[in-house]
mmCIF file of C-alpha atoms and ligand atoms in Angstrom:
data_model
loop_
_atom_site.group_PDB
_atom_site.id
_atom_site.type_symbol
_atom_site.label_atom_id
_atom_site.label_comp_id
_atom_site.label_asym_id
_atom_site.label_seq_id
_atom_site.Cartn_x
_atom_site.Cartn_y
_atom_site.Cartn_z
ATOM 1 C CA MET Z 1 -10.516 -38.140 -17.994
ATOM 2 C CA THR Z 2 -8.756 -37.466 -14.693
ATOM 3 C CA GLU Z 3 -10.776 -36.071 -11.804
ATOM 4 C CA PRO Z 4 -10.082 -32.426 -10.999
ATOM 5 C CA LYS Z 5 -8.065 -32.144 -7.796
ATOM 6 C CA PRO Z 6 -8.136 -29.447 -5.112
ATOM 7 C CA TYR Z 7 -5.078 -27.188 -5.029
ATOM 8 C CA ILE Z 8 -5.125 -27.124 -1.216
ATOM 9 C CA GLU Z 9 -6.797 -29.640 1.057
ATOM 10 C CA PHE Z 10 -7.154 -30.200 4.801
ATOM 11 C CA GLN Z 11 -8.005 -33.834 5.492
ATOM 12 C CA ASP Z 12 -9.251 -34.422 9.014
ATOM 13 C CA VAL Z 13 -6.633 -32.134 10.540
ATOM 14 C CA CYS Z 14 -6.200 -32.041 14.317
ATOM 15 C CA LYS Z 15 -3.891 -29.632 16.107
ATOM 16 C CA ALA Z 16 -3.546 -28.911 19.817
ATOM 17 C CA PHE Z 17 -1.131 -26.752 21.763
ATOM 18 C CA GLY Z 18 -0.938 -28.520 25.128
ATOM 19 C CA SER Z 19 -4.517 -28.850 26.328
ATOM 20 C CA ASN Z 20 -5.726 -26.199 23.871
ATOM 21 C CA LYS Z 21 -7.410 -28.151 21.046
ATOM 22 C CA VAL Z 22 -7.382 -25.649 18.211
ATOM 23 C CA LEU Z 23 -8.260 -27.738 15.147
ATOM 24 C CA ASP Z 24 -10.473 -30.763 15.780
ATOM 25 C CA HIS Z 25 -10.884 -32.926 12.658
ATOM 26 C CA VAL Z 26 -11.034 -30.017 10.229
ATOM 27 C CA SER Z 27 -11.502 -30.763 6.521
ATOM 28 C CA PHE Z 28 -11.908 -28.361 3.639
ATOM 29 C CA ASN Z 29 -10.460 -27.828 0.194
ATOM 30 C CA VAL Z 30 -9.598 -25.026 -2.212
ATOM 31 C CA TRP Z 31 -9.965 -25.572 -5.952
ATOM 32 C CA PRO Z 32 -7.428 -24.103 -8.358
ATOM 33 C CA GLY Z 33 -8.345 -20.474 -9.120
ATOM 34 C CA GLU Z 34 -10.819 -20.369 -6.265
ATOM 35 C CA THR Z 35 -10.912 -17.835 -3.422
ATOM 36 C CA LEU Z 36 -11.754 -19.459 -0.105
ATOM 37 C CA CYS Z 37 -12.397 -17.298 2.956
ATOM 38 C CA ILE Z 38 -11.741 -18.768 6.376
ATOM 39 C CA LEU Z 39 -14.093 -16.999 8.731
ATOM 40 C CA GLY Z 40 -14.479 -17.226 12.480
ATOM 41 C CA ARG Z 41 -14.099 -15.390 15.735
ATOM 42 C CA SER Z 42 -10.780 -14.377 17.222
ATOM 43 C CA GLY Z 43 -8.603 -17.243 18.465
ATOM 44 C CA VAL Z 44 -10.493 -19.943 16.577
ATOM 45 C CA GLY Z 45 -7.459 -21.126 14.592
ATOM 46 C CA LYS Z 46 -7.590 -19.124 11.365
ATOM 47 C CA SER Z 47 -3.923 -18.094 11.403
ATOM 48 C CA VAL Z 48 -2.974 -21.557 12.647
ATOM 49 C CA SER Z 49 -4.698 -22.994 9.542
ATOM 50 C CA LEU Z 50 -2.675 -20.730 7.228
ATOM 51 C CA HIS Z 51 0.521 -21.705 9.037
ATOM 52 C CA HIS Z 52 -0.261 -25.355 8.292
ATOM 53 C CA ILE Z 53 -0.623 -24.526 4.592
ATOM 54 C CA MET Z 54 2.789 -22.822 4.662
ATOM 55 C CA GLY Z 55 4.267 -25.786 6.544
ATOM 56 C CA PHE Z 56 5.252 -23.610 9.523
ATOM 57 C CA LEU Z 57 3.099 -25.902 11.683
ATOM 58 C CA LYS Z 58 2.478 -29.653 11.412
ATOM 59 C CA PRO Z 59 -0.835 -31.341 12.202
ATOM 60 C CA ASP Z 60 -0.981 -33.789 15.118
ATOM 61 C CA SER Z 61 -3.052 -36.012 12.839
ATOM 62 C CA GLY Z 62 -4.657 -35.752 9.430
ATOM 63 C CA HIS Z 63 -3.102 -34.522 6.201
ATOM 64 C CA VAL Z 64 -2.427 -31.192 4.540
ATOM 65 C CA TRP Z 65 -2.171 -31.059 0.751
ATOM 66 C CA VAL Z 66 -0.717 -27.998 -0.964
ATOM 67 C CA ALA Z 67 -0.002 -27.522 -4.670
ATOM 68 C CA TYR Z 68 -1.373 -31.048 -5.215
ATOM 69 C CA GLU Z 69 1.238 -32.576 -2.869
ATOM 70 C CA ASP Z 70 0.841 -34.109 0.574
ATOM 71 C CA ILE Z 71 3.169 -31.802 2.549
ATOM 72 C CA THR Z 72 2.320 -33.297 5.947
ATOM 73 C CA ASP Z 73 5.670 -34.989 6.422
ATOM 74 C CA TYR Z 74 7.779 -32.674 4.260
ATOM 75 C CA GLY Z 75 11.112 -31.375 5.518
ATOM 76 C CA GLU Z 76 12.478 -27.881 4.859
ATOM 77 C CA PRO Z 77 13.875 -28.415 1.323
ATOM 78 C CA ASP Z 78 10.506 -29.617 0.002
ATOM 79 C CA LEU Z 79 8.637 -26.933 1.955
ATOM 80 C CA GLU Z 80 10.910 -24.280 0.429
ATOM 81 C CA ARG Z 81 9.962 -25.584 -2.985
ATOM 82 C CA ILE Z 82 6.240 -25.394 -2.100
ATOM 83 C CA ARG Z 83 6.677 -21.870 -0.672
ATOM 84 C CA LYS Z 84 7.863 -20.715 -4.084
ATOM 85 C CA LYS Z 85 4.394 -21.600 -5.358
ATOM 86 C CA VAL Z 86 2.373 -20.439 -2.365
ATOM 87 C CA THR Z 87 3.133 -17.151 -0.648
ATOM 88 C CA MET Z 88 1.614 -15.537 2.389
ATOM 89 C CA VAL Z 89 0.836 -11.881 3.013
ATOM 90 C CA PHE Z 90 1.385 -11.401 6.722
ATOM 91 C CA GLN Z 91 -0.761 -9.078 8.805
ATOM 92 C CA ASN Z 92 2.080 -6.651 9.499
ATOM 93 C CA GLY Z 93 3.432 -6.914 5.961
ATOM 94 C CA ALA Z 94 6.744 -8.369 7.200
ATOM 95 C CA LEU Z 95 8.682 -6.008 4.920
ATOM 96 C CA PHE Z 96 12.432 -5.541 5.145
ATOM 97 C CA ASP Z 97 12.760 -2.295 7.128
ATOM 98 C CA SER Z 98 16.084 -1.243 5.665
ATOM 99 C CA LEU Z 99 15.043 -1.684 2.039
ATOM 100 C CA SER Z 100 12.990 0.816 0.066
ATOM 101 C CA VAL Z 101 9.517 -0.099 -1.141
ATOM 102 C CA GLY Z 102 10.878 -0.750 -4.622
ATOM 103 C CA GLU Z 103 13.715 -2.942 -3.334
ATOM 104 C CA ASN Z 104 11.284 -4.916 -1.176
ATOM 105 C CA VAL Z 105 9.241 -5.773 -4.245
ATOM 106 C CA ALA Z 106 12.393 -6.409 -6.300
ATOM 107 C CA PHE Z 107 13.663 -8.903 -3.715
ATOM 108 C CA PRO Z 108 11.896 -12.040 -5.019
ATOM 109 C CA LEU Z 109 12.782 -11.014 -8.578
ATOM 110 C CA ARG Z 110 16.480 -10.746 -7.720
ATOM 111 C CA GLU Z 111 16.298 -14.145 -6.000
ATOM 112 C CA ARG Z 112 15.057 -15.667 -9.239
ATOM 113 C CA GLY Z 113 18.166 -14.377 -10.918
ATOM 114 C CA ASP Z 114 16.891 -14.465 -14.507
ATOM 115 C CA LEU Z 115 16.041 -10.770 -15.004
ATOM 116 C CA ASP Z 116 18.350 -7.850 -15.732
ATOM 117 C CA GLU Z 117 18.111 -4.512 -13.902
ATOM 118 C CA GLN Z 118 15.953 -2.912 -16.570
ATOM 119 C CA GLN Z 119 13.473 -5.802 -16.494
ATOM 120 C CA ILE Z 120 13.376 -5.772 -12.689
ATOM 121 C CA PHE Z 121 12.676 -2.029 -12.745
ATOM 122 C CA GLN Z 122 9.776 -2.526 -15.124
ATOM 123 C CA VAL Z 123 8.199 -5.435 -13.268
ATOM 124 C CA VAL Z 124 8.458 -3.573 -9.943
ATOM 125 C CA ASP Z 125 6.930 -0.516 -11.560
ATOM 126 C CA GLY Z 126 4.013 -2.542 -12.898
ATOM 127 C CA LEU Z 127 3.382 -4.263 -9.565
ATOM 128 C CA LEU Z 128 3.504 -1.018 -7.569
ATOM 129 C CA GLU Z 129 1.125 0.525 -10.076
ATOM 130 C CA MET Z 130 -1.212 -2.451 -9.778
ATOM 131 C CA VAL Z 131 -1.468 -2.122 -6.002
ATOM 132 C CA GLY Z 132 -1.632 1.680 -6.131
ATOM 133 C CA VAL Z 133 1.615 2.665 -4.390
ATOM 134 C CA ARG Z 134 3.864 3.520 -7.322
ATOM 135 C CA ALA Z 135 4.626 6.976 -5.946
ATOM 136 C CA MET Z 136 6.063 5.367 -2.782
ATOM 137 C CA ARG Z 137 8.783 3.483 -4.628
ATOM 138 C CA ASP Z 138 11.759 5.181 -2.943
ATOM 139 C CA LEU Z 139 10.303 5.435 0.559
ATOM 140 C CA LEU Z 140 11.181 3.133 3.454
ATOM 141 C CA PRO Z 141 8.472 0.918 4.999
ATOM 142 C CA SER Z 142 8.602 3.053 8.159
ATOM 143 C CA ASP Z 143 7.337 6.001 6.086
ATOM 144 C CA LEU Z 144 4.161 4.114 5.130
ATOM 145 C CA SER Z 145 0.808 3.582 6.819
ATOM 146 C CA THR Z 146 -0.256 0.060 7.795
ATOM 147 C CA GLY Z 147 -2.548 -0.166 4.781
ATOM 148 C CA MET Z 148 0.151 0.946 2.346
ATOM 149 C CA LYS Z 149 2.607 -1.521 3.882
ATOM 150 C CA ARG Z 150 0.073 -4.241 3.237
ATOM 151 C CA SER Z 151 -0.292 -3.147 -0.394
ATOM 152 C CA VAL Z 152 3.495 -3.322 -0.788
ATOM 153 C CA ALA Z 153 3.505 -6.758 0.861
ATOM 154 C CA ILE Z 154 0.911 -7.895 -1.692
ATOM 155 C CA ALA Z 155 3.072 -6.527 -4.537
ATOM 156 C CA ARG Z 156 6.082 -8.377 -3.141
ATOM 157 C CA ALA Z 157 4.100 -11.602 -2.818
ATOM 158 C CA LEU Z 158 3.011 -11.279 -6.450
ATOM 159 C CA ALA Z 159 6.583 -10.607 -7.598
ATOM 160 C CA ALA Z 160 7.383 -14.205 -6.696
ATOM 161 C CA GLN Z 161 4.824 -15.229 -9.363
ATOM 162 C CA PRO Z 162 3.011 -17.581 -7.014
ATOM 163 C CA GLU Z 163 0.222 -19.969 -7.940
ATOM 164 C CA ALA Z 164 -1.563 -19.204 -4.691
ATOM 165 C CA VAL Z 165 -1.616 -16.362 -2.167
ATOM 166 C CA LEU Z 166 -2.676 -16.571 1.466
ATOM 167 C CA TYR Z 167 -3.861 -13.388 3.147
ATOM 168 C CA ASP Z 168 -4.060 -13.126 6.948
ATOM 169 C CA GLU Z 169 -6.635 -10.500 7.954
ATOM 170 C CA PRO Z 170 -5.862 -8.138 5.082
ATOM 171 C CA THR Z 171 -8.306 -5.459 6.253
ATOM 172 C CA THR Z 172 -7.784 -5.257 10.011
ATOM 173 C CA MET Z 173 -6.066 -2.341 11.737
ATOM 174 C CA VAL Z 174 -6.682 0.066 8.876
ATOM 175 C CA ASP Z 175 -9.399 2.668 8.476
ATOM 176 C CA PRO Z 176 -12.633 1.678 6.684
ATOM 177 C CA LEU Z 177 -11.674 3.396 3.434
ATOM 178 C CA MET Z 178 -8.283 1.653 3.310
ATOM 179 C CA ALA Z 179 -10.002 -1.639 4.209
ATOM 180 C CA GLN Z 180 -12.278 -1.147 1.241
ATOM 181 C CA LEU Z 181 -9.342 -0.320 -1.049
ATOM 182 C CA LEU Z 182 -7.450 -3.436 0.056
ATOM 183 C CA GLY Z 183 -10.567 -5.560 -0.428
ATOM 184 C CA ASP Z 184 -11.032 -4.102 -3.903
ATOM 185 C CA LEU Z 185 -7.368 -4.729 -4.691
ATOM 186 C CA ILE Z 186 -7.580 -8.398 -3.707
ATOM 187 C CA LYS Z 187 -10.748 -8.712 -5.762
ATOM 188 C CA LYS Z 188 -9.052 -7.121 -8.777
ATOM 189 C CA LEU Z 189 -6.112 -9.529 -8.458
ATOM 190 C CA LYS Z 190 -8.510 -12.437 -8.181
ATOM 191 C CA PHE Z 191 -10.030 -11.593 -11.559
ATOM 192 C CA GLN Z 192 -6.874 -10.404 -13.318
ATOM 193 C CA LEU Z 193 -4.471 -13.105 -12.193
ATOM 194 C CA LYS Z 194 -6.900 -15.937 -11.397
ATOM 195 C CA LEU Z 195 -4.742 -16.940 -8.466
ATOM 196 C CA THR Z 196 -5.861 -19.519 -5.981
ATOM 197 C CA SER Z 197 -6.405 -17.561 -2.770
ATOM 198 C CA VAL Z 198 -7.148 -18.156 0.877
ATOM 199 C CA VAL Z 199 -8.302 -15.095 2.793
ATOM 200 C CA VAL Z 200 -8.519 -15.263 6.573
ATOM 201 C CA THR Z 201 -10.875 -12.710 8.024
ATOM 202 C CA HIS Z 202 -13.582 -12.081 10.583
ATOM 203 C CA ASP Z 203 -15.085 -9.443 8.288
ATOM 204 C CA MET Z 204 -18.261 -10.815 6.679
ATOM 205 C CA ARG Z 205 -18.403 -7.952 4.171
ATOM 206 C CA LEU Z 206 -14.921 -8.791 2.915
ATOM 207 C CA ALA Z 207 -15.898 -12.460 2.675
ATOM 208 C CA GLU Z 208 -19.016 -11.539 0.696
ATOM 209 C CA LYS Z 209 -16.935 -9.407 -1.637
ATOM 210 C CA LEU Z 210 -14.204 -11.988 -2.290
ATOM 211 C CA ALA Z 211 -15.229 -15.515 -1.466
ATOM 212 C CA ASP Z 212 -16.259 -18.165 -3.922
ATOM 213 C CA ARG Z 213 -16.749 -20.272 -0.807
ATOM 214 C CA ILE Z 214 -16.491 -19.676 2.921
ATOM 215 C CA VAL Z 215 -15.409 -22.118 5.590
ATOM 216 C CA PHE Z 216 -16.567 -21.106 9.054
ATOM 217 C CA LEU Z 217 -14.539 -22.306 12.027
ATOM 218 C CA HIS Z 218 -15.980 -22.596 15.516
ATOM 219 C CA GLU Z 219 -14.545 -24.383 18.545
ATOM 220 C CA GLY Z 220 -12.073 -26.337 16.470
ATOM 221 C CA ARG Z 221 -14.604 -27.474 13.885
ATOM 222 C CA ALA Z 222 -15.469 -26.395 10.362
ATOM 223 C CA VAL Z 223 -19.172 -25.930 11.133
ATOM 224 C CA PHE Z 224 -20.073 -24.546 7.706
ATOM 225 C CA CYS Z 225 -18.650 -24.621 4.206
ATOM 226 C CA GLY Z 226 -20.417 -23.070 1.232
ATOM 227 C CA THR Z 227 -20.992 -19.950 -0.845
ATOM 228 C CA PRO Z 228 -21.593 -16.552 0.818
ATOM 229 C CA GLN Z 229 -25.270 -16.838 -0.179
ATOM 230 C CA GLU Z 230 -25.505 -20.299 1.393
ATOM 231 C CA MET Z 231 -23.938 -18.867 4.532
ATOM 232 C CA THR Z 232 -26.486 -16.038 4.663
ATOM 233 C CA ASP Z 233 -29.261 -18.640 4.244
ATOM 234 C CA SER Z 234 -27.730 -21.157 6.666
ATOM 235 C CA ASP Z 235 -29.802 -22.491 9.583
ATOM 236 C CA GLU Z 236 -26.696 -23.455 11.557
ATOM 237 C CA PRO Z 237 -27.211 -21.672 14.928
ATOM 238 C CA ILE Z 238 -23.535 -20.701 15.343
ATOM 239 C CA VAL Z 239 -23.485 -19.174 11.868
ATOM 240 C CA ARG Z 240 -26.730 -17.291 12.523
ATOM 241 C CA GLN Z 241 -25.300 -15.930 15.762
ATOM 242 C CA PHE Z 242 -22.115 -14.790 14.027
ATOM 243 C CA LEU Z 243 -24.099 -13.052 11.282
ATOM 244 C CA LYS Z 244 -26.351 -11.380 13.851
ATOM 245 C CA LEU Z 245 -23.420 -10.066 15.897
ATOM 246 C CA ASP Z 246 -21.707 -8.972 12.707
ATOM 247 C CA GLU Z 247 -24.785 -7.016 11.667
ATOM 248 C CA LEU Z 248 -24.944 -5.293 15.055
ATOM 249 C CA ASP Z 249 -21.247 -4.455 14.895
ATOM 250 C CA SER Z 250 -21.581 -2.872 11.501
ATOM 251 C CA ASP Z 251 -24.715 -0.956 12.584
ATOM 252 C CA GLN Z 252 -22.767 0.517 15.428
ATOM 253 C CA PHE Z 253 -19.913 1.261 13.110
ATOM 254 C CA ARG Z 254 -22.196 3.065 10.671
ATOM 255 C CA HIS Z 255 -23.873 4.947 13.521
ATOM 256 C CA PRO Z 256 -21.180 5.466 16.167
ATOM 257 C CA GLY Z 257 -22.474 6.340 19.610
ATOM 258 C CA THR Z 258 -25.491 4.026 19.418
ATOM 259 C CA GLU Z 259 -25.546 0.867 21.483
ATOM 260 C CA PRO Z 260 -25.468 -2.367 19.502
ATOM 261 C CA GLY Z 261 -28.965 -3.067 18.237
ATOM 262 C CA GLN Z 262 -30.237 0.407 19.165
ATOM 263 C CA GLN Z 263 -31.776 2.350 16.307
ATOM 264 C CA PRO Z 264 -29.921 5.581 15.497
ATOM 265 C CA GLU Z 265 -31.752 8.892 16.005
ATOM 266 C CA ALA Z 266 -33.526 9.935 12.828
HETATM 267 N N1 LIG Y 1 2.671 -21.376 18.290
HETATM 268 C C1 LIG Y 1 1.651 -21.489 19.172
HETATM 269 N N2 LIG Y 1 1.846 -22.037 20.393
HETATM 270 C C2 LIG Y 1 0.832 -22.180 21.265
HETATM 271 N N3 LIG Y 1 -0.435 -21.786 21.017
HETATM 272 C C3 LIG Y 1 -0.684 -21.218 19.829
HETATM 273 C C4 LIG Y 1 0.347 -21.031 18.836
HETATM 274 N N4 LIG Y 1 -0.206 -20.452 17.749
HETATM 275 C C5 LIG Y 1 -1.508 -20.277 18.045
HETATM 276 N N5 LIG Y 1 -1.798 -20.729 19.286
HETATM 277 C C6 LIG Y 1 -3.149 -20.740 19.910
HETATM 278 O O1 LIG Y 1 -4.044 -21.278 18.965
HETATM 279 C C7 LIG Y 1 -5.307 -20.631 19.053
HETATM 280 C C8 LIG Y 1 -5.699 -20.124 17.682
HETATM 281 O O2 LIG Y 1 -4.822 -19.068 17.295
HETATM 282 P P1 LIG Y 1 -4.929 -18.321 15.917
HETATM 283 O O3 LIG Y 1 -3.798 -17.352 15.900
HETATM 284 O O4 LIG Y 1 -5.017 -19.268 14.802
HETATM 285 O O5 LIG Y 1 -6.302 -17.555 16.058
HETATM 286 P P2 LIG Y 1 -7.052 -16.670 14.939
HETATM 287 O O6 LIG Y 1 -8.305 -17.381 14.581
HETATM 288 O O7 LIG Y 1 -6.110 -16.357 13.854
HETATM 289 O O8 LIG Y 1 -7.441 -15.384 15.788
HETATM 290 P P3 LIG Y 1 -7.370 -13.801 15.400
HETATM 291 O O9 LIG Y 1 -8.640 -13.526 14.647
HETATM 292 O O10 LIG Y 1 -7.383 -13.141 16.734
HETATM 293 O O11 LIG Y 1 -6.114 -13.570 14.611
HETATM 294 C C9 LIG Y 1 -5.155 -19.546 20.101
HETATM 295 O O12 LIG Y 1 -5.688 -20.050 21.306
HETATM 296 C C10 LIG Y 1 -3.671 -19.365 20.198
HETATM 297 O O13 LIG Y 1 -3.313 -18.957 21.497
HETATM 298 MG MG1 LIG Y 2 -5.052 -14.636 13.317
#
């Protein structure tokens, strides 16, 4: 029997921009069908990691495997082929401004070229329904809120029928209710489509909701990798500090006006 292989793997990846060492011998993997959350404070290299998976950035040393292939030295034609299997949902949605919501989602379907107009209409309809923005079909992206744009971007990513989806901070810059809806949507897709997913976030609650495993980045290193429960139980000081700060943040969020750590008035 052949050994199961990870769908995505970082092998000892180093990446610096000038003197700024961002990734310092980082290794982790993502199994097929698994949802991995990359967690860490701002500027720690979460987006940079996703950009390596997409082949937008190359490691200085180490190897990046995606869709079971070592893409480290791939040129554009091979990367294009990989990007048909692995799509990324950008923070701002990266929608085409001049195309309607429906046409944005239809775009990858038209590129495939094997569906007629009626089929495209139906697939777009189903995807918009799935992400909860069907009523917005004829609107332009500029008519939508940030959260709705992100939902449309997810629908468009799914239209390409990827094997894996990468999400960069899917719940930032939207209100708490929308953040919850987007988190629930990604969770629903995880169970319905069984896609391999990588979710970059600094939101522990989102990670708890979605992650099969979490990799925690700090000062260029993957200082923790394990299940959300293992993270909660971890003795690693950096992880404990992150969880503590996160708890204080969310306390303050639940009770605005109180100082971090201060008990709200009864
Ligand atoms: N193309 C680039 N050129 C130079 N430096 C870069 C480039 N991309 C990222 N960096 C630097 O790499 C570091 C990590 O950036 P990255 O965007 O991955 O952070 P992040 O963990 O995603 O943070 P945030 O949570 O704020 O999005 C930062 O210091 C950033 O300035
Ligand atoms: Mg980022």
